[in-house]
Amino acid sequence: MARVVVDVMLKPEILDPQGKAVQGALPRLGFEGISDVRQGKRFELEVGEVTEARLAEVRTIAETLLSNPVIEDFEVHVEENAQ
Amino acid sequence: MARVVVDVMLKPEILDPQGKAVQGALPRLGFEGISDVRQGKRFELEVGEVTEARLAEVRTIAETLLSNPVIEDFEVHVEENAQ
């Protein structure tokens, strides 16, 4: 059993109010030195075996179901040390 | 400028309705071979310089502000190829 991870983040030019809310809270809570925060989604997909065809399928899933390509970018990578 | 990533996922024993909804939709859309889906959050924090003190600060932020330690686990890692 292998794990494929899909990270979905808003494109850099899209405003991220959730991230900005976290960023705004940090100095009030005494944390300095964090200049920007962006919040996105992480999907962990369990697959039987990692093949090129399976990864292509996951990329299609990421593009059509897990992200909105108008405003979001995604990255697919295989997690080596899956439990 | 370096980027520190905080991945927040529900603990394995906690039900994940969002992930289950995605998992249930996959076969209907013609995607087979994905046996489980979990959905979590990904935070990208921009920091000036990655030091041990800064990483400890990010871990405190992750534990107190970005995750709910009762139901969620988090992982902190430095992203090497940050833009």
Tab-separated table of N, CA and C in Angstrom:
chain	number	residue	atom	x	y	z
A	1	MET	N	0.861	-1.201	0.000
A	1	MET	CA	0.000	0.000	0.000
A	1	MET	C	0.894	1.247	0.000
A	2	ALA	N	0.660	2.108	-0.967
A	2	ALA	CA	1.444	3.337	-1.050
A	2	ALA	C	0.526	4.545	-0.894
A	3	ARG	N	1.118	5.651	-0.555
A	3	ARG	CA	0.342	6.879	-0.350
A	3	ARG	C	0.785	7.939	-1.352
A	4	VAL	N	-0.203	8.500	-2.040
A	4	VAL	CA	0.070	9.608	-2.951
A	4	VAL	C	-0.568	10.852	-2.342
A	5	VAL	N	0.209	11.922	-2.278
A	5	VAL	CA	-0.252	13.158	-1.651
A	5	VAL	C	-0.525	14.199	-2.727
A	6	VAL	N	-1.671	14.863	-2.625
A	6	VAL	CA	-2.005	15.975	-3.514
A	6	VAL	C	-2.100	17.235	-2.654
A	7	ASP	N	-1.229	18.196	-2.916
A	7	ASP	CA	-1.269	19.488	-2.226
A	7	ASP	C	-1.961	20.489	-3.130
A	8	VAL	N	-2.980	21.142	-2.623
A	8	VAL	CA	-3.733	22.127	-3.405
A	8	VAL	C	-3.579	23.480	-2.714
A	9	MET	N	-3.022	24.448	-3.425
A	9	MET	CA	-2.845	25.793	-2.869
A	9	MET	C	-3.458	26.809	-3.817
A	10	LEU	N	-3.981	27.901	-3.260
A	10	LEU	CA	-4.424	29.011	-4.095
A	10	LEU	C	-3.251	29.523	-4.917
A	11	LYS	N	-3.517	29.927	-6.155
A	11	LYS	CA	-2.466	30.524	-6.974
A	11	LYS	C	-1.923	31.773	-6.266
A	12	PRO	N	-0.645	32.094	-6.493
A	12	PRO	CA	-0.037	33.222	-5.755
A	12	PRO	C	-0.779	34.544	-5.939
A	13	GLU	N	-1.403	34.743	-7.107
A	13	GLU	CA	-2.070	36.036	-7.354
A	13	GLU	C	-3.470	36.100	-6.770
A	14	ILE	N	-3.962	34.986	-6.182
A	14	ILE	CA	-5.311	34.960	-5.601
A	14	ILE	C	-5.222	35.303	-4.111
A	15	LEU	N	-6.065	36.215	-3.664
A	15	LEU	CA	-6.088	36.598	-2.249
A	15	LEU	C	-6.459	35.392	-1.390
A	16	ASP	N	-5.841	35.297	-0.215
A	16	ASP	CA	-6.060	34.156	0.677
A	16	ASP	C	-6.474	34.678	2.051
A	17	PRO	N	-7.771	34.930	2.254
A	17	PRO	CA	-8.224	35.524	3.527
A	17	PRO	C	-7.936	34.633	4.738
A	18	GLN	N	-8.009	33.301	4.571
A	18	GLN	CA	-7.711	32.412	5.706
A	18	GLN	C	-6.265	32.576	6.144
A	19	GLY	N	-5.359	32.549	5.160
A	19	GLY	CA	-3.943	32.725	5.483
A	19	GLY	C	-3.684	34.083	6.115
A	20	LYS	N	-4.341	35.117	5.571
A	20	LYS	CA	-4.149	36.468	6.108
A	20	LYS	C	-4.657	36.563	7.549
A	21	ALA	N	-5.733	35.845	7.852
A	21	ALA	CA	-6.260	35.859	9.220
A	21	ALA	C	-5.246	35.248	10.185
A	22	VAL	N	-4.635	34.134	9.772
A	22	VAL	CA	-3.604	33.513	10.620
A	22	VAL	C	-2.433	34.466	10.775
A	23	GLN	N	-2.001	35.042	9.639
A	23	GLN	CA	-0.853	35.963	9.669
A	23	GLN	C	-1.119	37.152	10.592
A	24	GLY	N	-2.359	37.676	10.549
A	24	GLY	CA	-2.708	38.814	11.391
A	24	GLY	C	-2.732	38.461	12.866
A	25	ALA	N	-3.058	37.202	13.168
A	25	ALA	CA	-3.149	36.788	14.575
A	25	ALA	C	-1.771	36.571	15.197
A	26	LEU	N	-0.785	36.221	14.368
A	26	LEU	CA	0.521	35.824	14.929
A	26	LEU	C	1.173	36.902	15.788
A	27	PRO	N	1.318	38.162	15.296
A	27	PRO	CA	1.973	39.171	16.144
A	27	PRO	C	1.207	39.428	17.445
A	28	ARG	N	-0.133	39.396	17.369
A	28	ARG	CA	-0.931	39.601	18.588
A	28	ARG	C	-0.669	38.518	19.623
A	29	LEU	N	-0.285	37.318	19.139
A	29	LEU	CA	-0.014	36.207	20.052
A	29	LEU	C	1.468	36.115	20.416
A	30	GLY	N	2.247	37.093	19.955
A	30	GLY	CA	3.642	37.133	20.353
A	30	GLY	C	4.611	36.435	19.415
A	31	PHE	N	4.137	36.042	18.245
A	31	PHE	CA	5.031	35.380	17.285
A	31	PHE	C	5.467	36.390	16.232
A	32	GLU	N	6.748	36.635	16.161
A	32	GLU	CA	7.280	37.568	15.173
A	32	GLU	C	8.060	36.779	14.116
A	33	GLY	N	8.322	37.429	13.002
A	33	GLY	CA	9.238	36.823	12.042
A	33	GLY	C	8.592	35.928	11.004
A	34	ILE	N	7.263	35.838	10.991
A	34	ILE	CA	6.570	35.117	9.914
A	34	ILE	C	6.010	36.180	8.976
A	35	SER	N	6.544	36.264	7.764
A	35	SER	CA	6.175	37.383	6.896
A	35	SER	C	4.963	37.083	6.030
A	36	ASP	N	4.613	35.820	5.841
A	36	ASP	CA	3.423	35.512	5.043
A	36	ASP	C	2.920	34.118	5.406
A	37	VAL	N	1.599	33.938	5.343
A	37	VAL	CA	0.991	32.632	5.579
A	37	VAL	C	-0.003	32.367	4.452
A	38	ARG	N	0.051	31.198	3.862
A	38	ARG	CA	-0.956	30.775	2.884
A	38	ARG	C	-1.547	29.468	3.381
A	39	GLN	N	-2.869	29.328	3.232
A	39	GLN	CA	-3.507	28.092	3.668
A	39	GLN	C	-4.074	27.351	2.472
A	40	GLY	N	-3.834	26.058	2.423
A	40	GLY	CA	-4.367	25.238	1.345
A	40	GLY	C	-4.841	23.906	1.869
A	41	LYS	N	-5.016	22.954	0.950
A	41	LYS	CA	-5.542	21.647	1.304
A	41	LYS	C	-4.525	20.562	0.989
A	42	ARG	N	-4.572	19.500	1.783
A	42	ARG	CA	-3.712	18.356	1.549
A	42	ARG	C	-4.585	17.109	1.513
A	43	PHE	N	-4.464	16.332	0.444
A	43	PHE	CA	-5.212	15.083	0.307
A	43	PHE	C	-4.229	13.929	0.325
A	44	GLU	N	-4.545	12.911	1.129
A	44	GLU	CA	-3.729	11.692	1.144
A	44	GLU	C	-4.549	10.574	0.515
A	45	LEU	N	-4.085	10.046	-0.604
A	45	LEU	CA	-4.787	8.983	-1.315
A	45	LEU	C	-4.003	7.681	-1.163
A	46	GLU	N	-4.684	6.644	-0.689
A	46	GLU	CA	-4.040	5.340	-0.563
A	46	GLU	C	-4.274	4.573	-1.860
A	47	VAL	N	-3.205	4.131	-2.472
A	47	VAL	CA	-3.314	3.370	-3.720
A	47	VAL	C	-2.579	2.044	-3.541
A	48	GLY	N	-2.980	1.060	-4.311
A	48	GLY	CA	-2.382	-0.264	-4.165
A	48	GLY	C	-0.923	-0.271	-4.552
A	49	GLU	N	-0.638	0.252	-5.725
A	49	GLU	CA	0.720	0.225	-6.246
A	49	GLU	C	0.920	1.499	-7.054
A	50	VAL	N	2.094	2.088	-6.959
A	50	VAL	CA	2.344	3.338	-7.682
A	50	VAL	C	2.915	3.009	-9.052
A	51	THR	N	2.092	3.177	-10.072
A	51	THR	CA	2.549	3.009	-11.454
A	51	THR	C	2.359	4.346	-12.167
A	52	GLU	N	2.928	4.462	-13.361
A	52	GLU	CA	2.758	5.698	-14.131
A	52	GLU	C	1.277	5.946	-14.430
A	53	ALA	N	0.548	4.845	-14.766
A	53	ALA	CA	-0.879	4.977	-15.079
A	53	ALA	C	-1.654	5.458	-13.850
A	54	ARG	N	-1.311	4.916	-12.681
A	54	ARG	CA	-2.000	5.314	-11.453
A	54	ARG	C	-1.724	6.775	-11.134
A	55	LEU	N	-0.459	7.190	-11.330
A	55	LEU	CA	-0.130	8.593	-11.055
A	55	LEU	C	-0.846	9.526	-12.027
A	56	ALA	N	-0.978	9.094	-13.279
A	56	ALA	CA	-1.706	9.910	-14.260
A	56	ALA	C	-3.167	10.030	-13.835
A	57	GLU	N	-3.720	8.926	-13.307
A	57	GLU	CA	-5.104	8.945	-12.827
A	57	GLU	C	-5.237	9.923	-11.653
A	58	VAL	N	-4.284	9.872	-10.725
A	58	VAL	CA	-4.338	10.784	-9.573
A	58	VAL	C	-4.242	12.237	-10.040
A	59	ARG	N	-3.413	12.493	-11.057
A	59	ARG	CA	-3.308	13.866	-11.578
A	59	ARG	C	-4.648	14.326	-12.158
A	60	THR	N	-5.333	13.413	-12.852
A	60	THR	CA	-6.661	13.759	-13.391
A	60	THR	C	-7.640	14.035	-12.262
A	61	ILE	N	-7.605	13.199	-11.216
A	61	ILE	CA	-8.471	13.411	-10.044
A	61	ILE	C	-8.170	14.767	-9.414
A	62	ALA	N	-6.883	15.078	-9.271
A	62	ALA	CA	-6.479	16.343	-8.644
A	62	ALA	C	-6.999	17.528	-9.448
A	63	GLU	N	-6.918	17.401	-10.771
A	63	GLU	CA	-7.294	18.518	-11.637
A	63	GLU	C	-8.799	18.713	-11.697
A	64	THR	N	-9.561	17.615	-11.659
A	64	THR	CA	-10.988	17.717	-11.900
A	64	THR	C	-11.811	17.729	-10.618
A	65	LEU	N	-11.326	17.076	-9.572
A	65	LEU	CA	-12.157	16.864	-8.386
A	65	LEU	C	-11.600	17.571	-7.146
A	66	LEU	N	-10.278	17.592	-7.006
A	66	LEU	CA	-9.688	18.088	-5.758
A	66	LEU	C	-9.319	19.560	-5.827
A	67	SER	N	-9.186	20.105	-7.019
A	67	SER	CA	-8.791	21.511	-7.129
A	67	SER	C	-9.679	22.224	-8.138
A	68	ASN	N	-9.679	23.535	-8.044
A	68	ASN	CA	-10.322	24.387	-9.038
A	68	ASN	C	-9.190	25.047	-9.830
A	69	PRO	N	-8.940	24.563	-11.052
A	69	PRO	CA	-7.750	25.044	-11.776
A	69	PRO	C	-7.791	26.524	-12.122
A	70	VAL	N	-8.947	27.161	-11.984
A	70	VAL	CA	-9.020	28.602	-12.253
A	70	VAL	C	-8.268	29.381	-11.173
A	71	ILE	N	-8.374	28.920	-9.933
A	71	ILE	CA	-7.792	29.700	-8.840
A	71	ILE	C	-6.751	28.918	-8.036
A	72	GLU	N	-6.591	27.617	-8.313
A	72	GLU	CA	-5.702	26.801	-7.484
A	72	GLU	C	-4.663	26.048	-8.319
A	73	ASP	N	-3.512	25.878	-7.744
A	73	ASP	CA	-2.477	24.998	-8.291
A	73	ASP	C	-2.422	23.740	-7.444
A	74	PHE	N	-1.995	22.628	-8.044
A	74	PHE	CA	-1.828	21.420	-7.244
A	74	PHE	C	-0.498	20.754	-7.557
A	75	GLU	N	-0.049	19.952	-6.604
A	75	GLU	CA	1.181	19.179	-6.771
A	75	GLU	C	0.919	17.758	-6.320
A	76	VAL	N	1.389	16.792	-7.086
A	76	VAL	CA	1.220	15.390	-6.738
A	76	VAL	C	2.590	14.815	-6.411
A	77	HIS	N	2.709	14.154	-5.259
A	77	HIS	CA	3.959	13.455	-4.988
A	77	HIS	C	3.690	12.198	-4.173
A	78	VAL	N	4.575	11.242	-4.341
A	78	VAL	CA	4.451	9.971	-3.641
A	78	VAL	C	5.138	10.102	-2.289
A	79	GLU	N	4.443	9.704	-1.233
A	79	GLU	CA	5.044	9.765	0.103
A	79	GLU	C	5.747	8.445	0.364
A	80	GLU	N	7.040	8.519	0.566
A	80	GLU	CA	7.851	7.301	0.672
A	80	GLU	C	7.580	6.542	1.966
A	81	ASN	N	7.523	7.296	3.075
A	81	ASN	CA	7.438	6.630	4.379
A	81	ASN	C	6.002	6.517	4.879
A	82	ALA	N	5.098	6.034	3.989
A	82	ALA	CA	3.712	5.865	4.407
A	82	ALA	C	3.603	4.700	5.380
A	83	GLN	N	2.740	4.902	6.386
A	83	GLN	CA	2.537	3.816	7.362
A	83	GLN	C	1.706	2.703	6.727
B	1	MET	N	14.762	34.246	1.840
B	1	MET	CA	13.405	33.900	2.305
B	1	MET	C	13.210	32.387	2.185
B	2	ALA	N	12.812	31.767	3.267
B	2	ALA	CA	12.597	30.325	3.254
B	2	ALA	C	11.132	30.036	3.578
B	3	ARG	N	10.707	28.854	3.187
B	3	ARG	CA	9.317	28.465	3.416
B	3	ARG	C	9.268	27.247	4.338
B	4	VAL	N	8.468	27.391	5.389
B	4	VAL	CA	8.243	26.263	6.291
B	4	VAL	C	6.799	25.808	6.096
B	5	VAL	N	6.632	24.505	5.907
B	5	VAL	CA	5.304	23.944	5.635
B	5	VAL	C	4.804	23.206	6.871
B	6	VAL	N	3.544	23.464	7.236
B	6	VAL	CA	2.897	22.726	8.319
B	6	VAL	C	1.728	21.948	7.713
B	7	ASP	N	1.812	20.625	7.773
B	7	ASP	CA	0.717	19.766	7.312
B	7	ASP	C	-0.098	19.341	8.523
B	8	VAL	N	-1.399	19.576	8.470
B	8	VAL	CA	-2.297	19.212	9.577
B	8	VAL	C	-3.290	18.178	9.057
B	9	MET	N	-3.293	17.001	9.650
B	9	MET	CA	-4.223	15.935	9.245
B	9	MET	C	-4.980	15.447	10.472
B	10	LEU	N	-6.229	15.041	10.257
B	10	LEU	CA	-6.977	14.394	11.330
B	10	LEU	C	-6.227	13.147	11.775
B	11	LYS	N	-6.265	12.858	13.067
B	11	LYS	CA	-5.653	11.637	13.572
B	11	LYS	C	-6.318	10.431	12.895
B	12	PRO	N	-5.576	9.338	12.709
B	12	PRO	CA	-6.126	8.190	11.965
B	12	PRO	C	-7.431	7.655	12.551
B	13	GLU	N	-7.601	7.766	13.880
B	13	GLU	CA	-8.806	7.191	14.496
B	13	GLU	C	-10.015	8.121	14.418
B	14	ILE	N	-9.818	9.344	13.896
B	14	ILE	CA	-10.928	10.296	13.788
B	14	ILE	C	-11.580	10.169	12.410
B	15	LEU	N	-12.906	10.076	12.377
B	15	LEU	CA	-13.634	9.993	11.110
B	15	LEU	C	-13.392	11.247	10.280
B	16	ASP	N	-13.301	11.072	8.960
B	16	ASP	CA	-13.010	12.181	8.056
B	16	ASP	C	-14.091	12.228	6.974
B	17	PRO	N	-15.207	12.919	7.246
B	17	PRO	CA	-16.314	12.929	6.278
B	17	PRO	C	-15.942	13.550	4.935
B	18	GLN	N	-15.078	14.574	4.951
B	18	GLN	CA	-14.685	15.203	3.682
B	18	GLN	C	-13.935	14.200	2.804
B	19	GLY	N	-12.984	13.514	3.417
B	19	GLY	CA	-12.230	12.501	2.674
B	19	GLY	C	-13.137	11.392	2.176
B	20	LYS	N	-14.070	10.964	3.033
B	20	LYS	CA	-14.991	9.889	2.639
B	20	LYS	C	-15.873	10.330	1.468
B	21	ALA	N	-16.267	11.606	1.445
B	21	ALA	CA	-17.090	12.108	0.343
B	21	ALA	C	-16.315	12.033	-0.970
B	22	VAL	N	-15.042	12.434	-0.927
B	22	VAL	CA	-14.213	12.338	-2.135
B	22	VAL	C	-14.068	10.875	-2.543
B	23	GLN	N	-13.774	10.032	-1.561
B	23	GLN	CA	-13.574	8.612	-1.849
B	23	GLN	C	-14.835	7.998	-2.467
B	24	GLY	N	-16.016	8.393	-1.957
B	24	GLY	CA	-17.260	7.864	-2.492
B	24	GLY	C	-17.545	8.336	-3.903
B	25	ALA	N	-17.058	9.533	-4.244
B	25	ALA	CA	-17.321	10.082	-5.574
B	25	ALA	C	-16.439	9.439	-6.636
B	26	LEU	N	-15.263	8.958	-6.252
B	26	LEU	CA	-14.292	8.484	-7.252
B	26	LEU	C	-14.830	7.361	-8.137
B	27	PRO	N	-15.368	6.243	-7.564
B	27	PRO	CA	-15.857	5.175	-8.448
B	27	PRO	C	-16.982	5.645	-9.368
B	28	ARG	N	-17.845	6.539	-8.869
B	28	ARG	CA	-18.928	7.055	-9.706
B	28	ARG	C	-18.384	7.822	-10.900
B	29	LEU	N	-17.213	8.422	-10.737
B	29	LEU	CA	-16.611	9.195	-11.822
B	29	LEU	C	-15.644	8.355	-12.658
B	30	GLY	N	-15.593	7.057	-12.368
B	30	GLY	CA	-14.792	6.169	-13.200
B	30	GLY	C	-13.366	5.949	-12.722
B	31	PHE	N	-13.051	6.416	-11.518
B	31	PHE	CA	-11.699	6.214	-11.009
B	31	PHE	C	-11.692	5.034	-10.039
B	32	GLU	N	-10.936	4.019	-10.355
B	32	GLU	CA	-10.837	2.837	-9.508
B	32	GLU	C	-9.443	2.798	-8.866
B	33	GLY	N	-9.314	1.997	-7.845
B	33	GLY	CA	-7.974	1.742	-7.323
B	33	GLY	C	-7.493	2.701	-6.254
B	34	ILE	N	-8.356	3.630	-5.811
B	34	ILE	CA	-8.002	4.486	-4.667
B	34	ILE	C	-8.756	3.922	-3.471
B	35	SER	N	-8.030	3.361	-2.504
B	35	SER	CA	-8.720	2.644	-1.430
B	35	SER	C	-9.080	3.541	-0.249
B	36	ASP	N	-8.440	4.694	-0.115
B	36	ASP	CA	-8.795	5.593	0.987
B	36	ASP	C	-8.355	7.008	0.644
B	37	VAL	N	-9.131	7.978	1.137
B	37	VAL	CA	-8.786	9.391	0.941
B	37	VAL	C	-8.934	10.089	2.287
B	38	ARG	N	-7.948	10.860	2.677
B	38	ARG	CA	-8.042	11.710	3.868
B	38	ARG	C	-7.764	13.141	3.433
B	39	GLN	N	-8.540	14.074	4.000
B	39	GLN	CA	-8.330	15.476	3.650
B	39	GLN	C	-7.836	16.242	4.859
B	40	GLY	N	-6.834	17.060	4.657
B	40	GLY	CA	-6.310	17.882	5.735
B	40	GLY	C	-5.945	19.266	5.237
B	41	LYS	N	-5.153	19.970	6.039
B	41	LYS	CA	-4.786	21.340	5.715
B	41	LYS	C	-3.285	21.455	5.541
B	42	ARG	N	-2.892	22.383	4.690
B	42	ARG	CA	-1.484	22.665	4.473
B	42	ARG	C	-1.283	24.167	4.642
B	43	PHE	N	-0.339	24.527	5.493
B	43	PHE	CA	-0.008	25.933	5.700
B	43	PHE	C	1.411	26.176	5.210
B	44	GLU	N	1.589	27.244	4.438
B	44	GLU	CA	2.930	27.641	4.001
B	44	GLU	C	3.285	28.938	4.722
B	45	LEU	N	4.331	28.893	5.542
B	45	LEU	CA	4.768	30.065	6.304
B	45	LEU	C	6.091	30.563	5.738
B	46	GLU	N	6.123	31.838	5.370
B	46	GLU	CA	7.368	32.431	4.880
B	46	GLU	C	8.136	33.003	6.065
B	47	VAL	N	9.362	32.560	6.228
B	47	VAL	CA	10.191	33.042	7.333
B	47	VAL	C	11.495	33.577	6.756
B	48	GLY	N	12.104	34.507	7.484
B	48	GLY	CA	13.319	35.126	6.975
B	48	GLY	C	14.459	34.131	6.857
B	49	GLU	N	14.692	33.408	7.923
B	49	GLU	CA	15.830	32.500	7.959
B	49	GLU	C	15.410	31.305	8.807
B	50	VAL	N	15.807	30.114	8.392
B	50	VAL	CA	15.421	28.924	9.136
B	50	VAL	C	16.475	28.625	10.197
B	51	THR	N	16.135	28.910	11.438
B	51	THR	CA	17.019	28.567	12.553
B	51	THR	C	16.270	27.594	13.459
B	52	GLU	N	16.993	26.997	14.393
B	52	GLU	CA	16.329	26.073	15.323
B	52	GLU	C	15.266	26.805	16.137
B	53	ALA	N	15.572	28.060	16.540
B	53	ALA	CA	14.612	28.829	17.331
B	53	ALA	C	13.359	29.121	16.517
B	54	ARG	N	13.553	29.455	15.221
B	54	ARG	CA	12.423	29.765	14.359
B	54	ARG	C	11.547	28.532	14.151
B	55	LEU	N	12.204	27.365	13.977
B	55	LEU	CA	11.448	26.123	13.788
B	55	LEU	C	10.673	25.770	15.060
B	56	ALA	N	11.289	26.013	16.210
B	56	ALA	CA	10.583	25.755	17.469
B	56	ALA	C	9.368	26.659	17.583
B	57	GLU	N	9.517	27.915	17.134
B	57	GLU	CA	8.400	28.851	17.147
B	57	GLU	C	7.278	28.358	16.224
B	58	VAL	N	7.661	27.886	15.017
B	58	VAL	CA	6.651	27.379	14.076
B	58	VAL	C	5.936	26.168	14.674
B	59	ARG	N	6.679	25.310	15.385
B	59	ARG	CA	6.038	24.145	16.010
B	59	ARG	C	5.017	24.585	17.070
B	60	THR	N	5.361	25.625	17.813
B	60	THR	CA	4.413	26.154	18.806
B	60	THR	C	3.179	26.722	18.118
B	61	ILE	N	3.394	27.465	17.006
B	61	ILE	CA	2.272	28.008	16.233
B	61	ILE	C	1.392	26.873	15.721
B	62	ALA	N	2.036	25.814	15.191
B	62	ALA	CA	1.279	24.689	14.639
B	62	ALA	C	0.425	24.032	15.718
B	63	GLU	N	1.009	23.917	16.905
B	63	GLU	CA	0.322	23.206	17.987
B	63	GLU	C	-0.813	24.028	18.571
B	64	THR	N	-0.642	25.347	18.640
B	64	THR	CA	-1.619	26.167	19.351
B	64	THR	C	-2.617	26.855	18.426
B	65	LEU	N	-2.206	27.156	17.202
B	65	LEU	CA	-3.037	27.997	16.337
B	65	LEU	C	-3.513	27.259	15.094
B	66	LEU	N	-2.681	26.408	14.519
B	66	LEU	CA	-3.016	25.800	13.221
B	66	LEU	C	-3.681	24.444	13.359
B	67	SER	N	-3.535	23.808	14.499
B	67	SER	CA	-4.136	22.482	14.651
B	67	SER	C	-4.874	22.384	15.978
B	68	ASN	N	-5.752	21.412	16.045
B	68	ASN	CA	-6.419	21.054	17.296
B	68	ASN	C	-5.814	19.732	17.757
B	69	PRO	N	-4.917	19.776	18.744
B	69	PRO	CA	-4.160	18.562	19.106
B	69	PRO	C	-5.028	17.432	19.644
B	70	VAL	N	-6.293	17.718	19.971
B	70	VAL	CA	-7.187	16.646	20.424
B	70	VAL	C	-7.532	15.709	19.267
B	71	ILE	N	-7.708	16.283	18.074
B	71	ILE	CA	-8.162	15.463	16.951
B	71	ILE	C	-7.207	15.472	15.765
B	72	GLU	N	-6.166	16.312	15.811
B	72	GLU	CA	-5.303	16.456	14.637
B	72	GLU	C	-3.828	16.246	14.983
B	73	ASP	N	-3.103	15.710	14.011
B	73	ASP	CA	-1.644	15.629	14.081
B	73	ASP	C	-1.075	16.649	13.102
B	74	PHE	N	0.128	17.134	13.396
B	74	PHE	CA	0.764	18.036	12.430
B	74	PHE	C	2.213	17.635	12.211
B	75	GLU	N	2.717	18.078	11.053
B	75	GLU	CA	4.115	17.841	10.712
B	75	GLU	C	4.697	19.138	10.190
B	76	VAL	N	5.893	19.463	10.625
B	76	VAL	CA	6.572	20.675	10.176
B	76	VAL	C	7.772	20.263	9.342
B	77	HIS	N	7.898	20.830	8.152
B	77	HIS	CA	9.120	20.582	7.382
B	77	HIS	C	9.474	21.805	6.554
B	78	VAL	N	10.758	21.948	6.277
B	78	VAL	CA	11.260	23.076	5.505
B	78	VAL	C	11.197	22.702	4.035
B	79	GLU	N	10.628	23.584	3.229
B	79	GLU	CA	10.556	23.320	1.788
B	79	GLU	C	11.808	23.895	1.147
B	80	GLU	N	12.563	23.007	0.526
B	80	GLU	CA	13.877	23.408	0.017
B	80	GLU	C	13.768	24.320	-1.206
B	81	ASN	N	12.886	23.928	-2.139
B	81	ASN	CA	12.839	24.665	-3.405
B	81	ASN	C	11.757	25.735	-3.397
B	82	ALA	N	11.734	26.577	-2.351
B	82	ALA	CA	10.745	27.654	-2.273
B	82	ALA	C	11.089	28.725	-3.295
B	83	GLN	N	10.036	29.277	-3.903
B	83	GLN	CA	10.267	30.370	-4.880
B	83	GLN	C	10.637	31.639	-4.123
